[in-house]
Coordinates of C-alpha atoms in Angstrom, one line a residue:
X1 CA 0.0 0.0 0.0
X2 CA 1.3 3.3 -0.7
X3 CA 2.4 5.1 2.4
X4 CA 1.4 8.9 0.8
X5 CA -1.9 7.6 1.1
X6 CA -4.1 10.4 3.0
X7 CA -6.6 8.6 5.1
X8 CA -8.2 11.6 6.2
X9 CA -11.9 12.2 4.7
X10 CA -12.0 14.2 1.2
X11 CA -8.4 13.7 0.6
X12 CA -7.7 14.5 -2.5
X13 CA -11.1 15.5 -3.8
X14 CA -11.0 19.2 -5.0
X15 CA -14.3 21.5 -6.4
X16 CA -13.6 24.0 -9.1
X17 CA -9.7 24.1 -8.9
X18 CA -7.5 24.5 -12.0
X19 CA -4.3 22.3 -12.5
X20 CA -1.1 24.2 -12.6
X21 CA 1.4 22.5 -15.4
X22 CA 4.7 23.7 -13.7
X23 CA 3.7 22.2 -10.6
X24 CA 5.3 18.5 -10.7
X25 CA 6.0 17.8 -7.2
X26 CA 3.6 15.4 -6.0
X27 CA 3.7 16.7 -1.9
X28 CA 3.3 20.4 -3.6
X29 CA 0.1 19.7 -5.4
X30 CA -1.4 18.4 -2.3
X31 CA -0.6 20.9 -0.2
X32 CA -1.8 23.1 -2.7
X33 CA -5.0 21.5 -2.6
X34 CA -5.4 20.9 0.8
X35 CA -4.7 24.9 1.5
X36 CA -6.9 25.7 -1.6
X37 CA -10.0 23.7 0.4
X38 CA -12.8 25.9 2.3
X39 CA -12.9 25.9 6.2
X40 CA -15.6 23.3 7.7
X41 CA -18.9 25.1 8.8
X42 CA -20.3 25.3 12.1
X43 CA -23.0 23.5 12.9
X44 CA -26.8 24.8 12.8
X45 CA -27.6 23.6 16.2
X46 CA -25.4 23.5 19.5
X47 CA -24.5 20.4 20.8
X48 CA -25.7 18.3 23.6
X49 CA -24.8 19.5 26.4
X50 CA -22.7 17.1 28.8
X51 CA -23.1 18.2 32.1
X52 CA -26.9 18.8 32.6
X53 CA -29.5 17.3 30.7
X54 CA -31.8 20.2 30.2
X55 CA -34.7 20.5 27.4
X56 CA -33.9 23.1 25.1
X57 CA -38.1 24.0 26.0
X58 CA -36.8 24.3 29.7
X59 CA -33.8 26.7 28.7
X60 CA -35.8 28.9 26.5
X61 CA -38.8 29.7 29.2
X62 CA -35.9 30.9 31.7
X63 CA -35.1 33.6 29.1
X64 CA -31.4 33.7 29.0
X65 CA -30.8 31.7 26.2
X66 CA -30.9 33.7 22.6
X67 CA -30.2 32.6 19.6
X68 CA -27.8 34.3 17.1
X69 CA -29.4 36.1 14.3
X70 CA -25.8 37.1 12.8
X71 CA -23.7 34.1 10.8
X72 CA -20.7 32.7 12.6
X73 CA -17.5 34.9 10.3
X74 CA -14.8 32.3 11.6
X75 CA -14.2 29.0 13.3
X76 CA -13.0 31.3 16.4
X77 CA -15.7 33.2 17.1
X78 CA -17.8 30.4 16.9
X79 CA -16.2 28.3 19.8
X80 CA -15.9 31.8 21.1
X81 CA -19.5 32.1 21.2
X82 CA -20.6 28.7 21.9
X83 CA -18.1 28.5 25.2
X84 CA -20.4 31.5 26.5
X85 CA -23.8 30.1 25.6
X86 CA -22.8 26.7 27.8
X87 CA -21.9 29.1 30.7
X88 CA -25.4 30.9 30.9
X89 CA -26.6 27.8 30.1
X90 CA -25.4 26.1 32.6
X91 CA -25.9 29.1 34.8
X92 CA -29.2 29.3 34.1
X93 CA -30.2 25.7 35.0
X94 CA -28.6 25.7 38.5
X95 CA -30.4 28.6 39.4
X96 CA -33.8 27.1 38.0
X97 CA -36.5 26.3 40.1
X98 CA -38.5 24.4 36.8
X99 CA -38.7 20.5 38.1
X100 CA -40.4 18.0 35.0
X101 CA -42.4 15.8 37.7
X102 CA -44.4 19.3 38.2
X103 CA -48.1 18.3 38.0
X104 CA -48.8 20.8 35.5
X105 CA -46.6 24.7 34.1
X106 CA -49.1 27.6 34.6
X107 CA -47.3 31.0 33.1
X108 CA -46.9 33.5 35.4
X109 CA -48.8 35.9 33.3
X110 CA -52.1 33.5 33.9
X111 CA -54.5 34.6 36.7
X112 CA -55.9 31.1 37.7
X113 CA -58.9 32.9 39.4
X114 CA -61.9 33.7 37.7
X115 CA -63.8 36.2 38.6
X116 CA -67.7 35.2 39.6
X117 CA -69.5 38.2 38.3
X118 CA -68.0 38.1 35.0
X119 CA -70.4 35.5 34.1
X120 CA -73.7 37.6 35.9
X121 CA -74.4 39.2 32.4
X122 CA -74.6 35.6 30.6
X123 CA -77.0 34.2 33.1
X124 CA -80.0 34.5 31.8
X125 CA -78.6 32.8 28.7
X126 CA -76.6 29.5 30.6
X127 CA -79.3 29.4 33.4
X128 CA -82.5 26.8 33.8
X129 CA -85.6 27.3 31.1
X130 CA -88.1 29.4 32.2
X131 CA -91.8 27.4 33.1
X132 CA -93.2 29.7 30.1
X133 CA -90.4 27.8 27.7
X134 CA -91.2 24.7 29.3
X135 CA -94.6 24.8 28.7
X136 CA -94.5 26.0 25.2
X137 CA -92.0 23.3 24.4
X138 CA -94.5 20.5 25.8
X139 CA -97.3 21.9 24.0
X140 CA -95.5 22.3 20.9
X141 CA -94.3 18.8 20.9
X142 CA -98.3 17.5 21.9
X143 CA -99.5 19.8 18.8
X144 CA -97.3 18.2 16.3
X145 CA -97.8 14.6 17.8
X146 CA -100.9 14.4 19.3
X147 CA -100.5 10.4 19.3
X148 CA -98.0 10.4 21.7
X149 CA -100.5 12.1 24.9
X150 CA -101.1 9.3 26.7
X151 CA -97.4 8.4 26.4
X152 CA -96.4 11.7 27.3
X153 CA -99.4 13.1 29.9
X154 CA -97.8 11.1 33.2
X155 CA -94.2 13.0 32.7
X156 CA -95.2 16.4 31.7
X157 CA -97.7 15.9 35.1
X158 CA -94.7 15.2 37.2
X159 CA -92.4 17.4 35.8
X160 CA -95.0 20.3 36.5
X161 CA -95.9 18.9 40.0
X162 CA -92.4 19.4 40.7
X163 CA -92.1 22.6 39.3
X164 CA -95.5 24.5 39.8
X165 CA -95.6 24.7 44.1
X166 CA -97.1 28.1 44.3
X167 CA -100.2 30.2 43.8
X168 CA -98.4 32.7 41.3
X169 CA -96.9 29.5 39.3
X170 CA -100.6 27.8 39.0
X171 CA -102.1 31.1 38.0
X172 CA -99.1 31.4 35.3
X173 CA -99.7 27.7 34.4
X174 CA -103.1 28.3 33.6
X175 CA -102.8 31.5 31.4
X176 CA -100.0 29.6 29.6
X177 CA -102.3 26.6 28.4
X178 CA -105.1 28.6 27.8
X179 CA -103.4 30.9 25.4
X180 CA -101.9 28.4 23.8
X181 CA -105.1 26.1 23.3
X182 CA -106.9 29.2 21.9
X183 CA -103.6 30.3 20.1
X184 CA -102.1 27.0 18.2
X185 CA -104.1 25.6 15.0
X186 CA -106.6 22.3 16.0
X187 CA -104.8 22.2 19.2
X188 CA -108.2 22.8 21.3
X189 CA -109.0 19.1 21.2
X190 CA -105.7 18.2 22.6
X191 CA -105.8 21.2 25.1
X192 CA -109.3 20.1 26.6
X193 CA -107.7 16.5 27.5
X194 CA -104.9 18.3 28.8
X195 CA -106.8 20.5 31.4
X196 CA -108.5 17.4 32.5
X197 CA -105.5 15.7 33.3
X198 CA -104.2 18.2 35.0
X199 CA -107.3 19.0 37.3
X200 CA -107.4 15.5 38.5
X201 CA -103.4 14.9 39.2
X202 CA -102.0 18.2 39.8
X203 CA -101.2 18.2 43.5
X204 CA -100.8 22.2 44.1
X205 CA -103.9 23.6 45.4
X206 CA -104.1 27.0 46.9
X207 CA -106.6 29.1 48.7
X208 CA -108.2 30.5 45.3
X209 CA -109.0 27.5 43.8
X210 CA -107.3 24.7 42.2
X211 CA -106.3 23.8 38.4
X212 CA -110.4 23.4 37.4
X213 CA -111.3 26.3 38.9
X214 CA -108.7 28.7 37.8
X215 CA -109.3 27.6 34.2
X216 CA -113.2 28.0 34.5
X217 CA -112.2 31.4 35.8
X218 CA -110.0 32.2 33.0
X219 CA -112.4 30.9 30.8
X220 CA -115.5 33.5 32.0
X221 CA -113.0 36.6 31.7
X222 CA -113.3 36.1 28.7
X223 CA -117.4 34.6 28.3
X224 CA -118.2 38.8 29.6
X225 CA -117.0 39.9 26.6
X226 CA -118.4 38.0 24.4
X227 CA -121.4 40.8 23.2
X228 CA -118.0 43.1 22.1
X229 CA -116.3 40.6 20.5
X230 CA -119.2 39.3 17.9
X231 CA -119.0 42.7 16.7
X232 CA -115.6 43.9 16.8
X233 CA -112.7 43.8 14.5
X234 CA -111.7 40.6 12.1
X235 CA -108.7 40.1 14.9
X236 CA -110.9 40.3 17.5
X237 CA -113.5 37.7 16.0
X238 CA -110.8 35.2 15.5
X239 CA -109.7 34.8 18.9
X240 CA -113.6 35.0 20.2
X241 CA -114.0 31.9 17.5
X242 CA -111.1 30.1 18.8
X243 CA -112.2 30.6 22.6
X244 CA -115.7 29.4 21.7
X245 CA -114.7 26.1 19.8
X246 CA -112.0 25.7 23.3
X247 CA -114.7 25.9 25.1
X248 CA -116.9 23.2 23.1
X249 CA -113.9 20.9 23.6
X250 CA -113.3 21.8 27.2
X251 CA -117.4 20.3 28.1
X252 CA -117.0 16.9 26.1
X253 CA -113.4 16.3 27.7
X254 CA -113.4 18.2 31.3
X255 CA -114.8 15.9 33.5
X256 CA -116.1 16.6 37.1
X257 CA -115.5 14.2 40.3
X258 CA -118.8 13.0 41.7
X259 CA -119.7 11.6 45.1
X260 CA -121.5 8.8 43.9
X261 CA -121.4 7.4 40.2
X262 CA -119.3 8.3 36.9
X263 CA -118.3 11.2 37.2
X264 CA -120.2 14.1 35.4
X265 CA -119.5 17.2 32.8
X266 CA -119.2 20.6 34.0
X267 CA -122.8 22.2 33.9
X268 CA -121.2 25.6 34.1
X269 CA -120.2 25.7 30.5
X270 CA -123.9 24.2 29.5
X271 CA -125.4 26.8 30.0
X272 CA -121.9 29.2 28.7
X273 CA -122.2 27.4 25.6
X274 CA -126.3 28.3 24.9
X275 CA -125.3 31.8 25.8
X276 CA -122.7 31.6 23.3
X277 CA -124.6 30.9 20.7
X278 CA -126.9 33.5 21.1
X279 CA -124.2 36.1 21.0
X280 CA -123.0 34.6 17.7
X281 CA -126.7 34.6 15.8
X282 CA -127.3 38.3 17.2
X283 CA -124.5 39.3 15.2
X284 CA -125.0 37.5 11.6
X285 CA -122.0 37.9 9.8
X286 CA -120.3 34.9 7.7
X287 CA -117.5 34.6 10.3
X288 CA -120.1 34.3 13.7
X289 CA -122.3 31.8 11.4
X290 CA -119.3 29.5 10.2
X291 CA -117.9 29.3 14.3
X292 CA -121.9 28.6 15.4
X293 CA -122.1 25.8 12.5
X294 CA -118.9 24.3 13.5
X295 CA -119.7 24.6 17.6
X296 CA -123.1 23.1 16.9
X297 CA -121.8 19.6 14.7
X298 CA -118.6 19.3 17.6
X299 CA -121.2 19.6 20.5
X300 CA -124.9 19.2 19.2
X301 CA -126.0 15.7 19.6
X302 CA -124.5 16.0 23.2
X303 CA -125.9 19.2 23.9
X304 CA -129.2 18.6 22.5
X305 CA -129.6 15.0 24.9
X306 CA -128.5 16.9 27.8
X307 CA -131.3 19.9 27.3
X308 CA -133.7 17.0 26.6
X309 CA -132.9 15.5 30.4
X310 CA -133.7 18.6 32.0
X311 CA -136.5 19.4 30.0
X312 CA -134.5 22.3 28.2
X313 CA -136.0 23.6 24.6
X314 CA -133.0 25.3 24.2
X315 CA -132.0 23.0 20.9
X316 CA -135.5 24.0 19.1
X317 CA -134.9 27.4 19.7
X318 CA -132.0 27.6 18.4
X319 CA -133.0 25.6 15.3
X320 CA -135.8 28.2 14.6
X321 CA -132.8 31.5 15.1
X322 CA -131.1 29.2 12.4
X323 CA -134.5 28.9 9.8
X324 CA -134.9 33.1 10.5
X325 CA -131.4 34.0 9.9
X326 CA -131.7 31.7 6.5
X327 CA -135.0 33.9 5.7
X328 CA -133.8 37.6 6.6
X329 CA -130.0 37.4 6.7
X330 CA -127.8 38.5 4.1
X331 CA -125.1 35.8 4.4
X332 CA -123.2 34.0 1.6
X333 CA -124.3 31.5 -0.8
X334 CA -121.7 28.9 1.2
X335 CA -122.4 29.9 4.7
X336 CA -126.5 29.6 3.8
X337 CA -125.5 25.8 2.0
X338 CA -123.9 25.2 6.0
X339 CA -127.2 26.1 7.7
X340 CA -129.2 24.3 5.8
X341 CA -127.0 21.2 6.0
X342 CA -126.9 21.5 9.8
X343 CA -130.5 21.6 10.0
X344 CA -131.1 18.8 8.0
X345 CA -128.4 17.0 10.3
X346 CA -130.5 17.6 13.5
X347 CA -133.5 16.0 11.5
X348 CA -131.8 13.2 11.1
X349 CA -130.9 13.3 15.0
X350 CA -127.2 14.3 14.4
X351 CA -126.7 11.5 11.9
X352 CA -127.0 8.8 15.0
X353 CA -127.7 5.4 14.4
X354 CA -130.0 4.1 17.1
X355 CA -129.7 -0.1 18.3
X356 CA -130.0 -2.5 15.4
X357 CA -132.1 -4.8 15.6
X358 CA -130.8 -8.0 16.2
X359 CA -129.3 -10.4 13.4
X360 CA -131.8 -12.8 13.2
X361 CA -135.0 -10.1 12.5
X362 CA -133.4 -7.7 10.8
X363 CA -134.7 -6.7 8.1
X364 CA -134.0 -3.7 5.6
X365 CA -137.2 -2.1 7.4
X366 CA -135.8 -2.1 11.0
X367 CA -132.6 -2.2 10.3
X368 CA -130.8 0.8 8.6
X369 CA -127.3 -1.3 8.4
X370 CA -129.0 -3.9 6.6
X371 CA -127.0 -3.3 3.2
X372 CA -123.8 -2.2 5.2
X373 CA -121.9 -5.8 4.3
X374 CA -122.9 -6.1 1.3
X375 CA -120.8 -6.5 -1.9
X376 CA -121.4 -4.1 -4.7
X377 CA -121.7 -5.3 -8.0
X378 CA -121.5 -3.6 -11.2
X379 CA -123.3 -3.8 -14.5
X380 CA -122.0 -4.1 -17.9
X381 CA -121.6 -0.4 -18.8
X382 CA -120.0 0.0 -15.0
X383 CA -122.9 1.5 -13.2
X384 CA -122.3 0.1 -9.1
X385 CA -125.3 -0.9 -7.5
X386 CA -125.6 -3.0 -4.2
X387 CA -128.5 -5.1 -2.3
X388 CA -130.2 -1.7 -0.9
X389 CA -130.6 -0.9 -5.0
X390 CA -134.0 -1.3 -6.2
X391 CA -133.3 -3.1 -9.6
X392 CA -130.9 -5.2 -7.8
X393 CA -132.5 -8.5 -8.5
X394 CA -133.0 -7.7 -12.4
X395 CA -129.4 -6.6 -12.5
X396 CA -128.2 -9.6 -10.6
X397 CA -130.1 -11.8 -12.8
X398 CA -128.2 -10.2 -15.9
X399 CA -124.8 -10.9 -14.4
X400 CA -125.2 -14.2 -13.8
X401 CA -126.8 -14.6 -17.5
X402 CA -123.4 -12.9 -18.7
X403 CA -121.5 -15.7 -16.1
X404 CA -123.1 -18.5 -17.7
X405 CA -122.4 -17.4 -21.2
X406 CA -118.7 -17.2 -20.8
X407 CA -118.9 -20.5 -18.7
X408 CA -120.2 -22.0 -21.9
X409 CA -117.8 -20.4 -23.8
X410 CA -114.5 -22.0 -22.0
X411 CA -116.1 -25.2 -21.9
X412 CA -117.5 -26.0 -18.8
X413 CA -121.1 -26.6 -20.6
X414 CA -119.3 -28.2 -23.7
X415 CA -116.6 -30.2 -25.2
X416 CA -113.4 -27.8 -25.6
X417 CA -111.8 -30.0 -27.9
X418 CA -114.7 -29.0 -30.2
X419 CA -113.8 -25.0 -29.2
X420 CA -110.3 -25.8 -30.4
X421 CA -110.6 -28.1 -33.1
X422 CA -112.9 -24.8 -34.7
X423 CA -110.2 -22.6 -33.8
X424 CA -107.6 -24.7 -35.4
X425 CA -109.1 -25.1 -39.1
X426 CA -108.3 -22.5 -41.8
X427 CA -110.2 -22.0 -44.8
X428 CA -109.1 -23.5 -48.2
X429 CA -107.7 -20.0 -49.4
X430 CA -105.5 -19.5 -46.4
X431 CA -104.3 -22.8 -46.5
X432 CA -103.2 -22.6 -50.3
X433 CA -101.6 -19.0 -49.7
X434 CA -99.9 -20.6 -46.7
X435 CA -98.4 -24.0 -49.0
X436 CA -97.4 -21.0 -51.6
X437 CA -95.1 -19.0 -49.0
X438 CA -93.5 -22.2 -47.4
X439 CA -92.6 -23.1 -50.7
X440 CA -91.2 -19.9 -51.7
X441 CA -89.3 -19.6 -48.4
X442 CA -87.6 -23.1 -49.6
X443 CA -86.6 -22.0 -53.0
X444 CA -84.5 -18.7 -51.5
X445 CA -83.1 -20.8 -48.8
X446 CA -81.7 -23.3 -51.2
X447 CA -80.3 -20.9 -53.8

């Protein structure tokens, strides 16, 4: 092995250097290269230090350590500089009180205490609902699934038992439901179970009366201004409407706790309900007429049996108010067609169906479901007609004429291989023009 060999790394190895011709000593040209080679460059990062093992993290957040912004000019005044960054270093981490088993590093700058009354604008915001959101959210939620009440009644009951324990709550309670029942779209039906629910298992009952009574309260605030609200604006009518139809609802649902027996309706709104009506017919208009039809075929067959038990002609009376206003009154051509409808309906006893008679006797005489079972059948040209038709037996008699016919037809009165057979012949013509294109088939198939 040659003994001039330079083991040291990137011996011999040159970048952009130009051979000199009258240089022919071999130790010259390498110390000419070796001179003509740039100086190593520091490093980018210091080195690990020895003594301490200290996180550069840890050195940083004591704030002595800084790094330089300004390029190292020689190899000097780089070990220069990094002999003085290991001194603060090192200076810096015996005087440090940091330890790396500390739970957890809170900053100085960070106050850890939070002042309470920061929050005291955002309360209203982050606090409980109030019972008025509570209740519209409940009554929201019945409106648009009205299927789910008996589900739902026992939990919205003990949610408000719980929260309702005062006389100013109950009062609040009250006005909330009944604004809402009179407010919300075909939610009076819904509303009326609710408020008897709620006067048999609401526990809170003060001095002025319980859930009942409140609500019948409520409900005569507004039955005294009933004469002024017939006549007053379109507004004004609307809401009288919607408290009138409430009410309907409210006597065939609220029901009252007797002593002995089922328990009864409220007789209060009986009479509330005839007085109603009055009010309505003394004012004529389309609006009044349309709420008193609509009040009348929710409540009329129940209202009419109960006048009837106390010997009340309150029913014909009104009847008769209906036949005037359909003589005198200027009212539409729609709202008249309503009228007259609802009188025939009480003719016919509120379209009730009284007992059948029994299976055995009935007869289409005594028995106006006779026909209800039956099967309709349809002529030829598609007219329907059932038992209860008067031609039915004629037009019976022609379906089953039609029925045999067919059954002849597929066979079941005759021999089908006759049927066939006559299907199957052709006539002599057809069978000559039929020989004549097989054989012409033939000829182009075999050319």
């Amino acid at each position: 092995m040659d003994e001039s060999f330079d083991r040291a790394p990137g011996a011999g190895r040159t970048r952009n250097v130009l051979a000199d011709p009258n240089n022919t000593a071999g130790s010259d040209t390498k110390g000419t290269l070796f001179n003509q080679r740039e100086p190593l460059r520091q490093p980018r990062t210091s080195p690990p230090f020895d003594e301490n093992n200290v996180s550069t993290a840890d050195v940083m957040s004591g704030g002595s350590f800084k790094r330089q912004s300004k390029p190292q000019q020689s190899a000097n005044a780089n070990s220069t500089s990094a002999s003085r960054g290991f001194n603060e270093v090192d200076s810096v981490v015996k005087s440090s009180k940091l330890s790396a088993s500390a739970p957890e590093f809170v900053p100085s700058a960070v106050n850890p205490y939070e002042d309470p009354s920061f929050y005291d604008d955002d309360e209203s915001y982050y606090g409980e609902p109030t019972l008025a959101e509570t209740v519209a959210d409940f009554l929201g939620h019945l409106s648009s699934s009205p299927g789910s009440f008996e589900l739902d009644v026992e939990q919205i009951t003990g949610m408000l038992n719980s929260w309702v324990t005062t006389e100013e709550l109950l009062n609040e309670l009250v006005e909330l439901i009944y604004t809402q029942s009179t407010a919300i779209p075909n939610f009076a039906y819904t509303g009326a179970r609710l408020c008897n629910y709620l006067s048999h298992h609401l526990h809170v009952s003060p001095p002025s009366g319980n859930f009942r009574q409140l609500l019948l309260k409520r409900c005569q605030t507004e039955f005294q201004q009933r004469d002024a609200a017939v006549g007053g604006d379109p507004e004004t009518q609307k809401k009288f409407h919607s408290y009138v139809l409430f009410l309907g609802e409210l006597y065939l649902n609220l029901e009252v706790k007797s002593v002995k027996g089922p328990p009864n309706r409220a007789d209060i709104l009986l009479a509330a309900l005839k007085d109603l009506m009055n009010s309505l017919f003394s004012k004529p208009v389309d609006a009044n007429l349309i709420c008193a039809v609509k009040l009348l075929k929710l409540t009329g067959s129940i209202l009419d049996d109960a006048w009837k038990e106390r010997g009340h002609p309150h029913m014909e009376e009104l009847i008769q108010r209906i036949e005037t206003i359909l003589l005198d009154a200027t009212c539409s051509r729609d709202v008249r067609q309503m009228l007259l409808k609802l009188v025939e309906l009480r003719s016919s006893d509120w379209g009730r169906v009284r007992a059948a008679a029994a299976a055995s006797n009935a007869t289409p005489d005594n028995d106006p479901n006779y026909f209800m079972n039956e099967p309709t059948f349809y002529t030829e040209d598609g007219t329907p007609f059932t038992a209860a038709d008067p031609d039915y037996a004629e037009k019976y008699q022609e379906i089953l004429d039609r029925q045999d016919y067919f059954n002849d037809l597929d066979g079941e009165n005759g021999d089908e291989s006759e049927l066939y057979d006559s299907e199957d012949e052709m006539e002599p013509e057809m069978e000559e023009a039929f020989e004549s294109f097989c054989l012409e088939t033939e000829r182009k198939r075999q050319q």
